Amino acid sequence: MGRVRVRAEPLELILYQSDAGTARGQASVVCFPESIDDLSFAIRAANRHRVSFVARGSGTGLAGGATPVANSLVIVMTRMNRILEVDPVGRVAWVEPGVLNLDLTRSVRHLGLHYAPDPSSQQACTIGGNVGTNAGGPHCLSAGVTSTHVLAADVVLGNGEIVRLGGLEPDAVGYDLRGCFVGSEGTMGIAASIAVRLTPDPPETRTLLADFTSVDAAAETVSGIIAEGIVPAALEMMDAPITRLVEEFVGAGYPLDAEAVLLIEVTGLIGGVDAEVDAIRRVALEHGARQVKVAITEQDRMLLWKGRKSAFGAIAKVAPDYYLHDIVVPRTRLVEVLKRVYEIAAEQDLLVMNVFHAGDGNLHPLFVFDGSEPGIWERVYAAGDGIVQACLDAGGVLSGEHGIGLEKRDYMSLAYSADDLDAQARLRDAFDPDGFANPEKILPAGSRCGEMKRAPEGTWI
Amino acid sequence: MTAFVELAEQIGNATAVEIMGAGTQRGIGGAVDASKPIVEVRAPTGIVSLDPADMTVRVLAGTPVGVLSAALAEVGQECPLDPEDSAATVGGVLACGCSGIRRIRYGPIRDRVLEVRFITGQGRLVRGGGPTVKNVSGYDFPRLMVGSHGTLGMLVEVVLKTQPLANKSSWYTSELSPALLRTSIYRPACIAWNGKMTYVLLEGHEIDVLSQASELSLEPAQSPPHPIGKHRGRISIDPARIGSLAKRLEDIEVRWLAEIGVGTVHVATNKDAGLHDARLAAHGEGGWLLREAGAPLLDPFGVVPSNREVMGRIRDAFDPSGKLNPGRLPFARFTP
């Protein structure tokens, strides 16, 4: 690789010492591969120098998955950003990992197709990063998360070897290594090209906005809709503070005096869509919705979605810092866990806002604060601990779409037994026996039976 | 849990174990090596919890799919595992990894499994995944276990994602080409083609099913006859190449039924060499054939995956002494 594509200037190293989360690390060298051969070359070079490596897309991750530990080589994948092939009949696209999520959908829109996973950061985040974290998004409620949409990947393993995982045929021979790789946060190697499924655009789409005078009523409506046997395309909830903020930001027509709103999308053929819209309206009104508005035109629908997707941009107006959580609970436990989230915020005297994928039970409590206030980070972290505990107590899981990375690594032993974690470590080691691929992520120190517990070098969280 | 602990001890102490379901798919994945004394183990049976409002079900792996389907139907739901024989157990279907005929709409069975509990060759009880519909905490054991043919562990309990039963579900036939039907129908539940006739399964709201059927002049019909024969297999192929595969299959004595848009082609024959010939046809189109029944001399897979070393290391990690279903998945053994 030439000089242009390998950098080690101090300023650049600082730029790549973290993702969008709070964990900081230390990079030794940064490189920008432009082909699978570059990528394999970089990994083999790192192997020779006994240096670990970490892949990075746009750096929008929040769990520290792309944070370099132990002076890792940072491999920035953004120059591998070509859409290699689109097959409109087979509805498959081969892309390089640096392609932005929304760019893929834009490039196939004229074919009546889209790429279904749509994380809120879809304008900025890469498909490779999405594969790393098994990313979700509002429309994953009915369409499924990233793993559902990844058919195959050409992957460079931790030793520089190139292998194909999965394939365009429905079942690959042997174990589902493709399934293992998706969501492995770069610890099983780095994808150099990815085959994704493209989804036909639905013939009909309705977007509903229901507003409520209590958070409980909105949350109960969510359970009510699922219990009715309806799986909408998306089912999102926003509480009062975030709704007001978003409305000032975009002017989408969200009610300023509601305690909570639900944004619900129904797609499909006209008969099913009409029936579901009627049923959802009835369930919402039965649970005390003040009104249920149905947006039919593309323009009205887009405005509502713009509000939802710019929520995290809007909060910058309130306070300089925020901490966004990501937990999932069984949908029937939503009301009680949400209550507990507000209690925890009150106990720590923190402002919390909630905008989340309610239909999946995927909560995103967002603490908004000024990080320069003395002692504030301790309260934010204490609240985070409380939320994780509340989630696990309700039978939930540690992350729905952001991943474990460094942020939640040390919670893993709350969620899994020693045998469970040992099994996870064995699987990881089978992919990467030398342990060079994004070390110290996901699994807490001590996961392997007999391993010493130690803190990662050169990191603070 | 006691049942799990006892099974874990039994597996931990055994030298060789065959994990048994209902025996409906026993020919899949290779015969178990009979040279060692084999202990047969069976997963416990029963539905642990079913909460319709969560649209998930926790079920013991030995439960017959038919029993699970009946329980789900009572609350207006289903889980489309769709084995040909509903006596097959949940664990058996998942371990064999054979998805059902409605895959084009509802996805492969690996997308249905949210959480797994399994017992490794060392007799350890391991849990992976989680009970929620969305989860990225650690590695995806649910997907790894689907299609692993019991060589990494014995499934004892799973959490599956369910869905509402469709308001209407009807089979049709059509003389239109399968490719045209594929592009004309929004989310069909199945398009099956045997070279002569195209069969279409529509599911959804009654209005939508009937209007799509009338727009395309589909004829109401029974479900397509599954290919019958002593020797059976399933071809897995890039769905774009089904047409050229069909041409190759015409020249040999096999009955077949292709799932359009999926790439699964079911084949059956009474001719001893038939399955071998069908396999060659599949290889000619970049696919492969899984032997499902009969043809005892035919290799169960007929191909060795390029990434077999990784697979071998995974198998060694969970079953270091090679006691779980020895002989199955023969290529996945680590050779340093």
PDB file of N, CA and C in Angstrom, chain A residues 47 50-53 69-70 72 158-159 186-187 428-441 448:
ATOM      1  N   ASN A  47      -0.255  -8.786  11.089  1.00  0.00           N
ATOM      2  CA  ASN A  47       0.113 -10.100  11.658  1.00  0.00           C
ATOM      3  C   ASN A  47       1.625 -10.202  11.860  1.00  0.00           C
ATOM      4  N   ARG A  50       2.786  -8.454  14.712  1.00  0.00           N
ATOM      5  CA  ARG A  50       2.056  -8.852  15.922  1.00  0.00           C
ATOM      6  C   ARG A  50       1.188  -7.702  16.454  1.00  0.00           C
ATOM      7  N   VAL A  51       0.558  -6.975  15.518  1.00  0.00           N
ATOM      8  CA  VAL A  51      -0.311  -5.855  15.895  1.00  0.00           C
ATOM      9  C   VAL A  51      -1.750  -6.268  15.582  1.00  0.00           C
ATOM     10  N   SER A  52      -2.668  -5.946  16.461  1.00  0.00           N
ATOM     11  CA  SER A  52      -4.071  -6.262  16.195  1.00  0.00           C
ATOM     12  C   SER A  52      -4.657  -5.184  15.284  1.00  0.00           C
ATOM     13  N   PHE A  53      -5.860  -5.453  14.763  1.00  0.00           N
ATOM     14  CA  PHE A  53      -6.475  -4.483  13.844  1.00  0.00           C
ATOM     15  C   PHE A  53      -7.955  -4.342  14.141  1.00  0.00           C
ATOM     16  N   VAL A  69      -7.945  -0.662  20.566  1.00  0.00           N
ATOM     17  CA  VAL A  69      -7.279  -0.932  21.853  1.00  0.00           C
ATOM     18  C   VAL A  69      -5.904  -1.515  21.545  1.00  0.00           C
ATOM     19  N   ALA A  70      -5.041  -1.494  22.514  1.00  0.00           N
ATOM     20  CA  ALA A  70      -3.711  -2.102  22.402  1.00  0.00           C
ATOM     21  C   ALA A  70      -2.970  -1.630  21.146  1.00  0.00           C
ATOM     22  N   SER A  72      -3.916  -0.743  18.171  1.00  0.00           N
ATOM     23  CA  SER A  72      -4.323  -1.460  16.956  1.00  0.00           C
ATOM     24  C   SER A  72      -4.073  -0.641  15.702  1.00  0.00           C
ATOM     25  N   GLY A 158      -8.741 -13.053  10.296  1.00  0.00           N
ATOM     26  CA  GLY A 158      -7.698 -12.453  11.116  1.00  0.00           C
ATOM     27  C   GLY A 158      -6.278 -12.768  10.670  1.00  0.00           C
ATOM     28  N   ASN A 159      -6.108 -13.847   9.888  1.00  0.00           N
ATOM     29  CA  ASN A 159      -4.762 -14.186   9.419  1.00  0.00           C
ATOM     30  C   ASN A 159      -4.533 -13.734   7.979  1.00  0.00           C
ATOM     31  N   GLY A 186     -16.598  -7.155  13.940  1.00  0.00           N
ATOM     32  CA  GLY A 186     -15.218  -7.118  13.452  1.00  0.00           C
ATOM     33  C   GLY A 186     -14.270  -8.075  14.152  1.00  0.00           C
ATOM     34  N   THR A 187     -14.799  -8.943  15.008  1.00  0.00           N
ATOM     35  CA  THR A 187     -13.919  -9.851  15.751  1.00  0.00           C
ATOM     36  C   THR A 187     -13.683 -11.163  15.009  1.00  0.00           C
ATOM     37  N   ARG A 428     -15.369 -17.515  18.787  1.00  0.00           N
ATOM     38  CA  ARG A 428     -14.525 -16.437  18.276  1.00  0.00           C
ATOM     39  C   ARG A 428     -13.116 -16.955  17.936  1.00  0.00           C
ATOM     40  N   ASP A 429     -12.565 -17.751  18.828  1.00  0.00           N
ATOM     41  CA  ASP A 429     -11.210 -18.258  18.607  1.00  0.00           C
ATOM     42  C   ASP A 429     -11.131 -19.184  17.394  1.00  0.00           C
ATOM     43  N   ALA A 430     -12.253 -19.879  17.098  1.00  0.00           N
ATOM     44  CA  ALA A 430     -12.261 -20.769  15.936  1.00  0.00           C
ATOM     45  C   ALA A 430     -12.121 -19.960  14.643  1.00  0.00           C
ATOM     46  N   PHE A 431     -12.700 -18.760  14.631  1.00  0.00           N
ATOM     47  CA  PHE A 431     -12.565 -17.885  13.460  1.00  0.00           C
ATOM     48  C   PHE A 431     -11.194 -17.228  13.418  1.00  0.00           C
ATOM     49  N   ASP A 432     -10.680 -16.870  14.567  1.00  0.00           N
ATOM     50  CA  ASP A 432      -9.482 -16.023  14.641  1.00  0.00           C
ATOM     51  C   ASP A 432      -8.568 -16.546  15.741  1.00  0.00           C
ATOM     52  N   PRO A 433      -7.887 -17.674  15.475  1.00  0.00           N
ATOM     53  CA  PRO A 433      -7.115 -18.327  16.546  1.00  0.00           C
ATOM     54  C   PRO A 433      -6.040 -17.436  17.164  1.00  0.00           C
ATOM     55  N   ASP A 434      -5.465 -16.510  16.367  1.00  0.00           N
ATOM     56  CA  ASP A 434      -4.412 -15.660  16.924  1.00  0.00           C
ATOM     57  C   ASP A 434      -4.948 -14.445  17.675  1.00  0.00           C
ATOM     58  N   GLY A 435      -6.237 -14.183  17.525  1.00  0.00           N
ATOM     59  CA  GLY A 435      -6.843 -13.104  18.300  1.00  0.00           C
ATOM     60  C   GLY A 435      -6.472 -11.699  17.870  1.00  0.00           C
ATOM     61  N   PHE A 436      -6.143 -11.517  16.574  1.00  0.00           N
ATOM     62  CA  PHE A 436      -5.752 -10.184  16.101  1.00  0.00           C
ATOM     63  C   PHE A 436      -6.948  -9.323  15.690  1.00  0.00           C
ATOM     64  N   ALA A 437      -8.086  -9.964  15.420  1.00  0.00           N
ATOM     65  CA  ALA A 437      -9.241  -9.219  14.906  1.00  0.00           C
ATOM     66  C   ALA A 437      -9.994  -8.542  16.053  1.00  0.00           C
ATOM     67  N   ASN A 438      -9.886  -7.234  16.085  1.00  0.00           N
ATOM     68  CA  ASN A 438     -10.613  -6.397  17.054  1.00  0.00           C
ATOM     69  C   ASN A 438     -10.652  -7.006  18.460  1.00  0.00           C
ATOM     70  N   PRO A 439      -9.499  -7.125  19.096  1.00  0.00           N
ATOM     71  CA  PRO A 439      -9.444  -7.794  20.396  1.00  0.00           C
ATOM     72  C   PRO A 439     -10.167  -7.004  21.496  1.00  0.00           C
ATOM     73  N   GLU A 440     -10.505  -7.714  22.525  1.00  0.00           N
ATOM     74  CA  GLU A 440     -11.044  -7.131  23.764  1.00  0.00           C
ATOM     75  C   GLU A 440     -12.438  -6.538  23.608  1.00  0.00           C
ATOM     76  N   LYS A 441     -13.108  -6.838  22.488  1.00  0.00           N
ATOM     77  CA  LYS A 441     -14.474  -6.378  22.306  1.00  0.00           C
ATOM     78  C   LYS A 441     -15.439  -7.534  22.612  1.00  0.00           C
ATOM     79  N   ARG A 448     -12.813 -16.900  28.765  1.00  0.00           N
ATOM     80  CA  ARG A 448     -12.291 -18.241  28.537  1.00  0.00           C
ATOM     81  C   ARG A 448     -11.993 -18.851  29.896  1.00  0.00           C
TER      82      ARG A 448
END
